[in-house]
């Protein structure tokens, strides 16, 4: 299993979740398991946006909810 | 309008920009995409600051539900074009500014014509479809794009300088879905003001821009954070700048 920490920023205090996923899963899979719609967020690793179809690596990622209105 | 009167109008900001900086503002052509909530703050402050030529594009008409935040428009404007109403409001504030309203939807096949010879693009849109069109156009033309977006108490802003910074495609590799969301005028004011602040700094050659940094405003907590972002060397929109 791969251990990942999700730091979710959505407009209030950050929510931190520790998760374990099977090897071979993507970040999109991870978000779906966490109940987060991948179309509404940006995934950052060390501050760098990463593609959601990358395979999950151990460590911490930040999930930031995108706003789009004007 | 006499030069003396211009100097008086801008007398409180010329110490910040210098007369040469103010002249650069006055000779700049800005394209504001959207005359809604963000567009209202952006247009008013850009006109007041003395950006010389402002083109503003919006396809919609003013509705009652806009008036909590879209301060370019008033009761008398209900049912009228937002772009035209916006230009009237800007001219009332600063008659020196040359304004051009365009009633249109920004699309792939008209964006070049709409942009004309604009030197700066301000994103005050409400969907990422059109934002990505602006992003690509900014990269192709090598002109800056000042991005902003809001939802409720939250907002984000960044400055895209082609060849130097992450572009919107680098930051949002997957097209974010646009969903109807609540909108607060003060959030528009904060994010729109940041965008104008960036544009003034860019033209005036002052300060440190929001380059490779995404400013994130959380109005419920009254916190402005920043996330560092990097260029994607394989970005379909700006990857051609690799190595520059």
PDB file of C-alpha atoms in Angstrom:
ATOM      1  CA  UNK A   1       0.000   0.000   0.000  1.00  0.00           C
ATOM      2  CA  UNK A   2       1.044   3.602  -0.613  1.00  0.00           C
ATOM      3  CA  UNK A   3       0.606   6.148   2.165  1.00  0.00           C
ATOM      4  CA  UNK A   4      -0.522   9.601   1.093  1.00  0.00           C
ATOM      5  CA  UNK A   5      -1.467  12.672   3.064  1.00  0.00           C
ATOM      6  CA  UNK A   6      -4.058  14.945   1.448  1.00  0.00           C
ATOM      7  CA  UNK A   7      -4.116  18.579   2.500  1.00  0.00           C
ATOM      8  CA  UNK A   8      -7.419  19.948   1.227  1.00  0.00           C
ATOM      9  CA  UNK A   9      -7.884  23.722   0.918  1.00  0.00           C
ATOM     10  CA  UNK A  10     -11.452  24.723   0.238  1.00  0.00           C
ATOM     11  CA  UNK A  11     -12.014  28.066   1.848  1.00  0.00           C
ATOM     12  CA  UNK A  12     -11.791  27.275   5.527  1.00  0.00           C
ATOM     13  CA  UNK A  13      -9.136  25.692   7.685  1.00  0.00           C
ATOM     14  CA  UNK A  14      -7.185  23.091   5.705  1.00  0.00           C
ATOM     15  CA  UNK A  15      -8.484  19.567   6.086  1.00  0.00           C
ATOM     16  CA  UNK A  16      -5.786  16.907   6.370  1.00  0.00           C
ATOM     17  CA  UNK A  17      -6.511  13.274   5.550  1.00  0.00           C
ATOM     18  CA  UNK A  18      -4.160  10.299   5.755  1.00  0.00           C
ATOM     19  CA  UNK A  19      -4.967   7.674   3.124  1.00  0.00           C
ATOM     20  CA  UNK A  20      -3.571   4.395   1.893  1.00  0.00           C
ATOM     21  CA  UNK A  21      -4.106   3.278  -1.684  1.00  0.00           C
ATOM     22  CA  UNK A  22      -3.162   0.318  -3.851  1.00  0.00           C
ATOM     23  CA  UNK A  23      -0.090   0.688  -6.080  1.00  0.00           C
ATOM     24  CA  UNK A  24      -1.065   1.523  -9.652  1.00  0.00           C
ATOM     25  CA  UNK A  25      -3.812   3.970  -8.670  1.00  0.00           C
ATOM     26  CA  UNK A  26      -3.849   7.493 -10.095  1.00  0.00           C
ATOM     27  CA  UNK A  27      -4.438  10.753  -8.280  1.00  0.00           C
ATOM     28  CA  UNK A  28      -7.868  10.898  -9.883  1.00  0.00           C
ATOM     29  CA  UNK A  29      -8.629   7.485  -8.341  1.00  0.00           C
ATOM     30  CA  UNK A  30      -7.393   8.828  -5.017  1.00  0.00           C
ATOM     31  CA  UNK A  31      -9.651  11.884  -5.228  1.00  0.00           C
ATOM     32  CA  UNK A  32     -12.670   9.784  -6.114  1.00  0.00           C
ATOM     33  CA  UNK A  33     -12.007   7.561  -3.092  1.00  0.00           C
ATOM     34  CA  UNK A  34     -11.769  10.713  -0.972  1.00  0.00           C
ATOM     35  CA  UNK A  35     -15.126  11.864  -2.351  1.00  0.00           C
ATOM     36  CA  UNK A  36     -13.671  14.819  -4.243  1.00  0.00           C
ATOM     37  CA  UNK A  37     -14.727  15.614  -7.801  1.00  0.00           C
ATOM     38  CA  UNK A  38     -11.432  15.801  -9.769  1.00  0.00           C
ATOM     39  CA  UNK A  39     -12.943  18.402 -12.085  1.00  0.00           C
ATOM     40  CA  UNK A  40     -13.153  20.952  -9.292  1.00  0.00           C
ATOM     41  CA  UNK A  41      -9.620  20.877  -7.932  1.00  0.00           C
ATOM     42  CA  UNK A  42      -5.948  21.356  -8.703  1.00  0.00           C
ATOM     43  CA  UNK A  43      -3.508  18.819  -7.295  1.00  0.00           C
ATOM     44  CA  UNK A  44      -0.143  20.150  -6.143  1.00  0.00           C
ATOM     45  CA  UNK A  45       2.973  18.297  -5.095  1.00  0.00           C
ATOM     46  CA  UNK A  46       5.536  20.574  -3.450  1.00  0.00           C
ATOM     47  CA  UNK A  47       3.586  23.478  -4.906  1.00  0.00           C
ATOM     48  CA  UNK A  48       3.759  22.165  -8.458  1.00  0.00           C
ATOM     49  CA  UNK A  49       0.536  21.218 -10.230  1.00  0.00           C
ATOM     50  CA  UNK A  50       0.615  17.550 -11.197  1.00  0.00           C
ATOM     51  CA  UNK A  51      -1.535  15.676 -13.708  1.00  0.00           C
ATOM     52  CA  UNK A  52      -4.318  13.717 -12.099  1.00  0.00           C
ATOM     53  CA  UNK A  53      -3.588  10.672 -14.229  1.00  0.00           C
ATOM     54  CA  UNK A  54      -0.091  10.329 -12.748  1.00  0.00           C
ATOM     55  CA  UNK A  55       0.381   7.318 -10.510  1.00  0.00           C
ATOM     56  CA  UNK A  56       0.142   8.053  -6.813  1.00  0.00           C
ATOM     57  CA  UNK A  57       3.506   8.388  -5.079  1.00  0.00           C
ATOM     58  CA  UNK A  58       4.030   8.291  -1.321  1.00  0.00           C
ATOM     59  CA  UNK A  59       4.072  11.628   0.454  1.00  0.00           C
ATOM     60  CA  UNK A  60       1.918  14.709   0.826  1.00  0.00           C
ATOM     61  CA  UNK A  61      -0.174  16.400  -1.828  1.00  0.00           C
ATOM     62  CA  UNK A  62      -2.235  19.549  -1.656  1.00  0.00           C
ATOM     63  CA  UNK A  63      -5.691  19.619  -3.157  1.00  0.00           C
ATOM     64  CA  UNK A  64      -6.935  23.098  -3.852  1.00  0.00           C
ATOM     65  CA  UNK A  65     -10.485  23.824  -4.918  1.00  0.00           C
ATOM     66  CA  UNK A  66     -10.601  26.050  -7.999  1.00  0.00           C
ATOM     67  CA  UNK A  67     -13.091  28.891  -8.267  1.00  0.00           C
ATOM     68  CA  UNK A  68     -14.188  30.025 -11.693  1.00  0.00           C
ATOM     69  CA  UNK A  69     -16.829  32.746 -11.509  1.00  0.00           C
ATOM     70  CA  UNK A  70     -16.272  36.370 -12.378  1.00  0.00           C
TER      71      UNK A  70
ATOM     72  CA  UNK B   1      -8.290  67.685 -21.534  1.00  0.00           C
ATOM     73  CA  UNK B   2      -5.248  69.760 -20.679  1.00  0.00           C
ATOM     74  CA  UNK B   3      -1.987  68.258 -19.522  1.00  0.00           C
ATOM     75  CA  UNK B   4      -2.203  70.301 -16.319  1.00  0.00           C
ATOM     76  CA  UNK B   5      -5.586  68.846 -15.548  1.00  0.00           C
ATOM     77  CA  UNK B   6      -4.297  65.318 -16.239  1.00  0.00           C
ATOM     78  CA  UNK B   7      -1.387  65.923 -13.906  1.00  0.00           C
ATOM     79  CA  UNK B   8      -3.816  67.054 -11.223  1.00  0.00           C
ATOM     80  CA  UNK B   9      -6.067  64.030 -11.736  1.00  0.00           C
ATOM     81  CA  UNK B  10      -3.157  61.646 -11.309  1.00  0.00           C
ATOM     82  CA  UNK B  11      -1.216  63.739  -8.820  1.00  0.00           C
ATOM     83  CA  UNK B  12      -1.590  61.187  -6.011  1.00  0.00           C
ATOM     84  CA  UNK B  13      -0.219  58.287  -8.057  1.00  0.00           C
ATOM     85  CA  UNK B  14       2.452  60.006 -10.129  1.00  0.00           C
ATOM     86  CA  UNK B  15       4.745  59.932  -7.064  1.00  0.00           C
ATOM     87  CA  UNK B  16       4.439  56.135  -7.273  1.00  0.00           C
ATOM     88  CA  UNK B  17       4.861  55.734 -11.010  1.00  0.00           C
ATOM     89  CA  UNK B  18       6.624  58.882 -12.116  1.00  0.00           C
ATOM     90  CA  UNK B  19       5.382  60.995 -15.017  1.00  0.00           C
ATOM     91  CA  UNK B  20       6.938  58.539 -17.444  1.00  0.00           C
ATOM     92  CA  UNK B  21       5.061  55.667 -15.788  1.00  0.00           C
ATOM     93  CA  UNK B  22       1.814  57.596 -15.950  1.00  0.00           C
ATOM     94  CA  UNK B  23       2.470  58.284 -19.616  1.00  0.00           C
ATOM     95  CA  UNK B  24       2.942  54.576 -20.184  1.00  0.00           C
ATOM     96  CA  UNK B  25      -0.427  53.891 -18.539  1.00  0.00           C
ATOM     97  CA  UNK B  26      -2.007  56.568 -20.691  1.00  0.00           C
ATOM     98  CA  UNK B  27      -0.659  55.004 -23.867  1.00  0.00           C
ATOM     99  CA  UNK B  28      -1.630  51.425 -22.935  1.00  0.00           C
ATOM    100  CA  UNK B  29      -4.442  49.497 -24.561  1.00  0.00           C
ATOM    101  CA  UNK B  30      -6.131  47.050 -22.176  1.00  0.00           C
ATOM    102  CA  UNK B  31      -8.583  44.322 -23.071  1.00  0.00           C
ATOM    103  CA  UNK B  32     -10.987  43.486 -20.233  1.00  0.00           C
ATOM    104  CA  UNK B  33     -12.789  40.198 -20.814  1.00  0.00           C
ATOM    105  CA  UNK B  34     -16.064  40.467 -18.924  1.00  0.00           C
ATOM    106  CA  UNK B  35     -18.125  43.336 -17.523  1.00  0.00           C
ATOM    107  CA  UNK B  36     -19.547  41.465 -14.552  1.00  0.00           C
ATOM    108  CA  UNK B  37     -18.421  41.422 -10.932  1.00  0.00           C
ATOM    109  CA  UNK B  38     -14.671  41.245 -11.488  1.00  0.00           C
ATOM    110  CA  UNK B  39     -14.946  43.369 -14.609  1.00  0.00           C
ATOM    111  CA  UNK B  40     -16.645  46.097 -12.589  1.00  0.00           C
ATOM    112  CA  UNK B  41     -13.799  46.466 -10.121  1.00  0.00           C
ATOM    113  CA  UNK B  42     -11.203  46.100 -12.864  1.00  0.00           C
ATOM    114  CA  UNK B  43     -12.805  48.602 -15.247  1.00  0.00           C
ATOM    115  CA  UNK B  44     -13.436  51.272 -12.623  1.00  0.00           C
ATOM    116  CA  UNK B  45      -9.925  51.146 -11.203  1.00  0.00           C
ATOM    117  CA  UNK B  46      -8.269  50.951 -14.617  1.00  0.00           C
ATOM    118  CA  UNK B  47     -10.237  53.916 -15.884  1.00  0.00           C
ATOM    119  CA  UNK B  48      -9.522  55.886 -12.717  1.00  0.00           C
ATOM    120  CA  UNK B  49      -5.814  55.052 -12.921  1.00  0.00           C
ATOM    121  CA  UNK B  50      -5.707  56.393 -16.466  1.00  0.00           C
ATOM    122  CA  UNK B  51      -5.109  53.404 -18.710  1.00  0.00           C
ATOM    123  CA  UNK B  52      -5.468  55.203 -22.000  1.00  0.00           C
ATOM    124  CA  UNK B  53      -7.573  52.821 -24.006  1.00  0.00           C
ATOM    125  CA  UNK B  54      -9.887  50.183 -22.587  1.00  0.00           C
ATOM    126  CA  UNK B  55     -11.772  47.622 -24.644  1.00  0.00           C
ATOM    127  CA  UNK B  56     -14.368  45.693 -22.657  1.00  0.00           C
ATOM    128  CA  UNK B  57     -16.190  42.650 -23.986  1.00  0.00           C
ATOM    129  CA  UNK B  58     -19.361  41.079 -22.678  1.00  0.00           C
ATOM    130  CA  UNK B  59     -22.267  39.414 -24.458  1.00  0.00           C
ATOM    131  CA  UNK B  60     -24.811  39.794 -21.653  1.00  0.00           C
ATOM    132  CA  UNK B  61     -27.368  42.377 -20.601  1.00  0.00           C
ATOM    133  CA  UNK B  62     -27.747  43.748 -17.103  1.00  0.00           C
ATOM    134  CA  UNK B  63     -30.141  41.845 -14.832  1.00  0.00           C
ATOM    135  CA  UNK B  64     -31.443  42.691 -11.377  1.00  0.00           C
ATOM    136  CA  UNK B  65     -29.516  39.754  -9.852  1.00  0.00           C
ATOM    137  CA  UNK B  66     -26.239  41.342 -11.083  1.00  0.00           C
ATOM    138  CA  UNK B  67     -26.599  44.490  -9.046  1.00  0.00           C
ATOM    139  CA  UNK B  68     -25.265  43.125  -5.743  1.00  0.00           C
ATOM    140  CA  UNK B  69     -21.767  43.113  -7.195  1.00  0.00           C
ATOM    141  CA  UNK B  70     -21.597  44.503 -10.725  1.00  0.00           C
ATOM    142  CA  UNK B  71     -21.139  48.099  -9.704  1.00  0.00           C
ATOM    143  CA  UNK B  72     -20.551  49.353 -13.240  1.00  0.00           C
ATOM    144  CA  UNK B  73     -24.296  49.021 -13.736  1.00  0.00           C
ATOM    145  CA  UNK B  74     -27.326  50.526 -12.016  1.00  0.00           C
ATOM    146  CA  UNK B  75     -31.104  50.343 -12.106  1.00  0.00           C
ATOM    147  CA  UNK B  76     -31.207  52.491 -15.229  1.00  0.00           C
ATOM    148  CA  UNK B  77     -29.128  49.891 -17.042  1.00  0.00           C
ATOM    149  CA  UNK B  78     -31.451  46.927 -16.521  1.00  0.00           C
ATOM    150  CA  UNK B  79     -31.853  45.167 -19.851  1.00  0.00           C
ATOM    151  CA  UNK B  80     -29.025  47.134 -21.471  1.00  0.00           C
ATOM    152  CA  UNK B  81     -25.739  45.758 -22.768  1.00  0.00           C
ATOM    153  CA  UNK B  82     -23.176  45.349 -20.001  1.00  0.00           C
ATOM    154  CA  UNK B  83     -20.342  46.347 -22.335  1.00  0.00           C
ATOM    155  CA  UNK B  84     -22.048  49.626 -23.267  1.00  0.00           C
ATOM    156  CA  UNK B  85     -23.091  50.363 -19.690  1.00  0.00           C
ATOM    157  CA  UNK B  86     -19.525  49.657 -18.561  1.00  0.00           C
ATOM    158  CA  UNK B  87     -18.065  52.136 -21.032  1.00  0.00           C
ATOM    159  CA  UNK B  88     -20.539  54.832 -19.994  1.00  0.00           C
ATOM    160  CA  UNK B  89     -19.585  54.335 -16.346  1.00  0.00           C
ATOM    161  CA  UNK B  90     -15.862  54.454 -17.114  1.00  0.00           C
ATOM    162  CA  UNK B  91     -16.224  57.613 -19.211  1.00  0.00           C
ATOM    163  CA  UNK B  92     -18.231  59.272 -16.453  1.00  0.00           C
ATOM    164  CA  UNK B  93     -15.430  58.498 -14.035  1.00  0.00           C
ATOM    165  CA  UNK B  94     -12.619  59.506 -16.380  1.00  0.00           C
ATOM    166  CA  UNK B  95     -13.528  61.142 -19.706  1.00  0.00           C
ATOM    167  CA  UNK B  96      -9.897  61.102 -20.793  1.00  0.00           C
ATOM    168  CA  UNK B  97      -9.960  57.332 -21.199  1.00  0.00           C
ATOM    169  CA  UNK B  98     -10.894  56.013 -24.613  1.00  0.00           C
ATOM    170  CA  UNK B  99     -13.335  53.133 -24.213  1.00  0.00           C
ATOM    171  CA  UNK B 100     -14.606  50.592 -26.661  1.00  0.00           C
ATOM    172  CA  UNK B 101     -17.557  48.324 -25.857  1.00  0.00           C
ATOM    173  CA  UNK B 102     -17.847  45.028 -27.693  1.00  0.00           C
ATOM    174  CA  UNK B 103     -20.986  42.934 -27.381  1.00  0.00           C
ATOM    175  CA  UNK B 104     -19.731  39.457 -28.142  1.00  0.00           C
ATOM    176  CA  UNK B 105     -18.949  36.028 -26.786  1.00  0.00           C
ATOM    177  CA  UNK B 106     -15.238  35.253 -26.833  1.00  0.00           C
ATOM    178  CA  UNK B 107     -14.687  32.279 -29.109  1.00  0.00           C
ATOM    179  CA  UNK B 108     -11.788  30.670 -30.906  1.00  0.00           C
ATOM    180  CA  UNK B 109     -12.772  32.134 -34.251  1.00  0.00           C
ATOM    181  CA  UNK B 110     -13.196  35.744 -33.097  1.00  0.00           C
ATOM    182  CA  UNK B 111     -10.641  36.222 -30.334  1.00  0.00           C
ATOM    183  CA  UNK B 112      -7.945  37.640 -32.599  1.00  0.00           C
ATOM    184  CA  UNK B 113     -10.286  40.271 -33.966  1.00  0.00           C
ATOM    185  CA  UNK B 114     -11.640  41.123 -30.506  1.00  0.00           C
ATOM    186  CA  UNK B 115      -8.183  41.584 -29.018  1.00  0.00           C
ATOM    187  CA  UNK B 116      -7.082  43.883 -31.816  1.00  0.00           C
ATOM    188  CA  UNK B 117      -3.877  45.613 -30.795  1.00  0.00           C
ATOM    189  CA  UNK B 118      -4.429  45.214 -27.029  1.00  0.00           C
ATOM    190  CA  UNK B 119      -1.211  45.033 -25.038  1.00  0.00           C
ATOM    191  CA  UNK B 120      -2.622  43.647 -21.795  1.00  0.00           C
ATOM    192  CA  UNK B 121      -5.443  41.172 -21.149  1.00  0.00           C
ATOM    193  CA  UNK B 122      -7.479  41.110 -17.956  1.00  0.00           C
ATOM    194  CA  UNK B 123      -9.443  37.950 -17.284  1.00  0.00           C
ATOM    195  CA  UNK B 124     -12.759  38.835 -15.641  1.00  0.00           C
ATOM    196  CA  UNK B 125     -14.609  35.888 -17.089  1.00  0.00           C
ATOM    197  CA  UNK B 126     -16.821  33.273 -15.515  1.00  0.00           C
ATOM    198  CA  UNK B 127     -15.732  30.152 -17.370  1.00  0.00           C
ATOM    199  CA  UNK B 128     -12.511  28.342 -18.076  1.00  0.00           C
ATOM    200  CA  UNK B 129     -13.474  27.678 -21.705  1.00  0.00           C
ATOM    201  CA  UNK B 130     -12.958  31.328 -22.588  1.00  0.00           C
ATOM    202  CA  UNK B 131     -10.104  31.718 -20.090  1.00  0.00           C
ATOM    203  CA  UNK B 132      -8.087  29.116 -21.965  1.00  0.00           C
ATOM    204  CA  UNK B 133      -8.725  31.010 -25.211  1.00  0.00           C
ATOM    205  CA  UNK B 134      -7.338  34.156 -23.579  1.00  0.00           C
ATOM    206  CA  UNK B 135      -4.421  32.169 -22.197  1.00  0.00           C
ATOM    207  CA  UNK B 136      -3.487  30.808 -25.613  1.00  0.00           C
ATOM    208  CA  UNK B 137      -3.870  34.220 -27.242  1.00  0.00           C
ATOM    209  CA  UNK B 138      -1.703  35.857 -24.575  1.00  0.00           C
ATOM    210  CA  UNK B 139       0.994  33.252 -25.160  1.00  0.00           C
ATOM    211  CA  UNK B 140       0.832  33.596 -28.940  1.00  0.00           C
ATOM    212  CA  UNK B 141       0.992  37.395 -28.759  1.00  0.00           C
ATOM    213  CA  UNK B 142       3.488  37.408 -25.900  1.00  0.00           C
ATOM    214  CA  UNK B 143       1.404  39.844 -23.874  1.00  0.00           C
ATOM    215  CA  UNK B 144       0.534  39.566 -20.172  1.00  0.00           C
ATOM    216  CA  UNK B 145      -2.661  38.017 -18.859  1.00  0.00           C
ATOM    217  CA  UNK B 146      -3.977  39.048 -15.461  1.00  0.00           C
ATOM    218  CA  UNK B 147      -6.106  36.165 -14.183  1.00  0.00           C
ATOM    219  CA  UNK B 148      -8.793  36.395 -11.551  1.00  0.00           C
ATOM    220  CA  UNK B 149     -11.743  34.278 -10.471  1.00  0.00           C
ATOM    221  CA  UNK B 150     -14.105  34.228  -7.530  1.00  0.00           C
ATOM    222  CA  UNK B 151     -16.751  32.149  -5.825  1.00  0.00           C
ATOM    223  CA  UNK B 152     -18.577  33.320  -2.746  1.00  0.00           C
ATOM    224  CA  UNK B 153     -16.006  34.503  -0.213  1.00  0.00           C
ATOM    225  CA  UNK B 154     -13.098  32.939  -2.143  1.00  0.00           C
ATOM    226  CA  UNK B 155     -10.990  34.142  -5.002  1.00  0.00           C
ATOM    227  CA  UNK B 156      -7.714  33.598  -6.813  1.00  0.00           C
ATOM    228  CA  UNK B 157      -5.402  35.664  -8.960  1.00  0.00           C
ATOM    229  CA  UNK B 158      -2.144  35.293 -10.807  1.00  0.00           C
ATOM    230  CA  UNK B 159      -0.164  37.083 -13.493  1.00  0.00           C
ATOM    231  CA  UNK B 160       0.880  35.226 -16.624  1.00  0.00           C
ATOM    232  CA  UNK B 161       3.919  36.633 -18.425  1.00  0.00           C
ATOM    233  CA  UNK B 162       4.529  34.503 -21.532  1.00  0.00           C
ATOM    234  CA  UNK B 163       7.972  32.952 -21.582  1.00  0.00           C
ATOM    235  CA  UNK B 164       8.551  33.758 -17.919  1.00  0.00           C
ATOM    236  CA  UNK B 165       5.770  32.248 -15.864  1.00  0.00           C
ATOM    237  CA  UNK B 166       3.426  29.330 -15.598  1.00  0.00           C
ATOM    238  CA  UNK B 167       0.383  29.934 -17.784  1.00  0.00           C
ATOM    239  CA  UNK B 168      -3.196  29.032 -16.908  1.00  0.00           C
ATOM    240  CA  UNK B 169      -2.809  25.676 -18.663  1.00  0.00           C
ATOM    241  CA  UNK B 170       0.249  24.887 -16.510  1.00  0.00           C
ATOM    242  CA  UNK B 171      -1.648  25.781 -13.352  1.00  0.00           C
ATOM    243  CA  UNK B 172      -4.906  24.089 -14.316  1.00  0.00           C
ATOM    244  CA  UNK B 173      -3.832  21.034 -16.311  1.00  0.00           C
ATOM    245  CA  UNK B 174      -7.345  19.675 -16.191  1.00  0.00           C
ATOM    246  CA  UNK B 175     -10.082  21.989 -17.365  1.00  0.00           C
ATOM    247  CA  UNK B 176     -11.879  23.019 -14.150  1.00  0.00           C
ATOM    248  CA  UNK B 177     -15.621  22.622 -14.387  1.00  0.00           C
ATOM    249  CA  UNK B 178     -17.571  25.847 -14.127  1.00  0.00           C
ATOM    250  CA  UNK B 179     -20.543  25.578 -11.844  1.00  0.00           C
ATOM    251  CA  UNK B 180     -23.024  28.263 -10.789  1.00  0.00           C
ATOM    252  CA  UNK B 181     -21.803  29.709  -7.525  1.00  0.00           C
ATOM    253  CA  UNK B 182     -22.711  32.448  -5.099  1.00  0.00           C
ATOM    254  CA  UNK B 183     -20.996  35.765  -5.703  1.00  0.00           C
ATOM    255  CA  UNK B 184     -20.206  38.605  -3.333  1.00  0.00           C
ATOM    256  CA  UNK B 185     -19.332  42.100  -4.513  1.00  0.00           C
ATOM    257  CA  UNK B 186     -16.565  42.574  -1.991  1.00  0.00           C
ATOM    258  CA  UNK B 187     -14.815  39.401  -3.163  1.00  0.00           C
ATOM    259  CA  UNK B 188     -14.948  40.738  -6.724  1.00  0.00           C
ATOM    260  CA  UNK B 189     -13.551  44.019  -5.445  1.00  0.00           C
ATOM    261  CA  UNK B 190     -10.613  42.361  -3.704  1.00  0.00           C
ATOM    262  CA  UNK B 191      -9.622  40.108  -6.591  1.00  0.00           C
ATOM    263  CA  UNK B 192     -10.302  42.739  -9.258  1.00  0.00           C
ATOM    264  CA  UNK B 193      -8.195  45.225  -7.325  1.00  0.00           C
ATOM    265  CA  UNK B 194      -5.317  42.743  -7.198  1.00  0.00           C
ATOM    266  CA  UNK B 195      -5.558  42.333 -10.971  1.00  0.00           C
ATOM    267  CA  UNK B 196      -5.434  46.085 -11.550  1.00  0.00           C
ATOM    268  CA  UNK B 197      -2.594  46.430  -9.060  1.00  0.00           C
ATOM    269  CA  UNK B 198      -0.669  43.859 -11.091  1.00  0.00           C
ATOM    270  CA  UNK B 199      -1.392  45.617 -14.379  1.00  0.00           C
ATOM    271  CA  UNK B 200      -0.300  48.996 -12.965  1.00  0.00           C
ATOM    272  CA  UNK B 201       2.927  47.457 -11.647  1.00  0.00           C
ATOM    273  CA  UNK B 202       3.570  45.724 -14.974  1.00  0.00           C
ATOM    274  CA  UNK B 203       3.148  48.881 -17.027  1.00  0.00           C
ATOM    275  CA  UNK B 204       4.879  51.051 -14.466  1.00  0.00           C
ATOM    276  CA  UNK B 205       7.770  48.602 -14.056  1.00  0.00           C
ATOM    277  CA  UNK B 206       7.279  48.524 -10.307  1.00  0.00           C
ATOM    278  CA  UNK B 207       7.444  45.912  -7.584  1.00  0.00           C
ATOM    279  CA  UNK B 208       7.210  42.143  -7.735  1.00  0.00           C
ATOM    280  CA  UNK B 209       4.476  40.672  -9.863  1.00  0.00           C
ATOM    281  CA  UNK B 210       2.398  37.595  -9.003  1.00  0.00           C
ATOM    282  CA  UNK B 211       4.683  35.575 -11.257  1.00  0.00           C
ATOM    283  CA  UNK B 212       4.592  31.833 -10.701  1.00  0.00           C
ATOM    284  CA  UNK B 213       2.477  32.530  -7.651  1.00  0.00           C
ATOM    285  CA  UNK B 214      -1.229  32.036  -7.255  1.00  0.00           C
ATOM    286  CA  UNK B 215      -2.801  34.341  -4.682  1.00  0.00           C
ATOM    287  CA  UNK B 216      -5.722  32.709  -2.907  1.00  0.00           C
ATOM    288  CA  UNK B 217      -8.130  34.836  -0.918  1.00  0.00           C
ATOM    289  CA  UNK B 218     -10.278  33.254   1.777  1.00  0.00           C
ATOM    290  CA  UNK B 219     -12.697  35.953   2.810  1.00  0.00           C
ATOM    291  CA  UNK B 220     -14.282  33.896   5.565  1.00  0.00           C
ATOM    292  CA  UNK B 221     -10.961  33.615   7.360  1.00  0.00           C
ATOM    293  CA  UNK B 222      -9.669  36.966   6.018  1.00  0.00           C
ATOM    294  CA  UNK B 223      -6.509  35.233   4.835  1.00  0.00           C
ATOM    295  CA  UNK B 224      -4.570  35.813   1.621  1.00  0.00           C
ATOM    296  CA  UNK B 225      -2.269  32.899   0.893  1.00  0.00           C
ATOM    297  CA  UNK B 226      -0.071  32.099  -2.052  1.00  0.00           C
ATOM    298  CA  UNK B 227       0.770  28.871  -3.800  1.00  0.00           C
ATOM    299  CA  UNK B 228       3.936  28.671  -5.853  1.00  0.00           C
ATOM    300  CA  UNK B 229       3.390  27.261  -9.308  1.00  0.00           C
ATOM    301  CA  UNK B 230       5.837  26.176 -11.981  1.00  0.00           C
ATOM    302  CA  UNK B 231       5.801  26.114 -15.743  1.00  0.00           C
ATOM    303  CA  UNK B 232       4.999  22.776 -17.321  1.00  0.00           C
ATOM    304  CA  UNK B 233       7.639  22.157 -20.008  1.00  0.00           C
ATOM    305  CA  UNK B 234       5.099  20.041 -21.876  1.00  0.00           C
ATOM    306  CA  UNK B 235       2.304  22.600 -21.599  1.00  0.00           C
ATOM    307  CA  UNK B 236       0.330  22.671 -24.867  1.00  0.00           C
ATOM    308  CA  UNK B 237      -0.110  26.450 -24.586  1.00  0.00           C
ATOM    309  CA  UNK B 238       3.287  27.717 -23.442  1.00  0.00           C
ATOM    310  CA  UNK B 239       5.604  24.726 -23.842  1.00  0.00           C
ATOM    311  CA  UNK B 240       7.111  26.312 -26.929  1.00  0.00           C
ATOM    312  CA  UNK B 241       8.828  28.795 -24.626  1.00  0.00           C
ATOM    313  CA  UNK B 242      10.905  25.979 -23.147  1.00  0.00           C
ATOM    314  CA  UNK B 243      14.523  26.989 -22.807  1.00  0.00           C
ATOM    315  CA  UNK B 244      13.923  30.706 -23.115  1.00  0.00           C
TER     316      UNK B 244
END
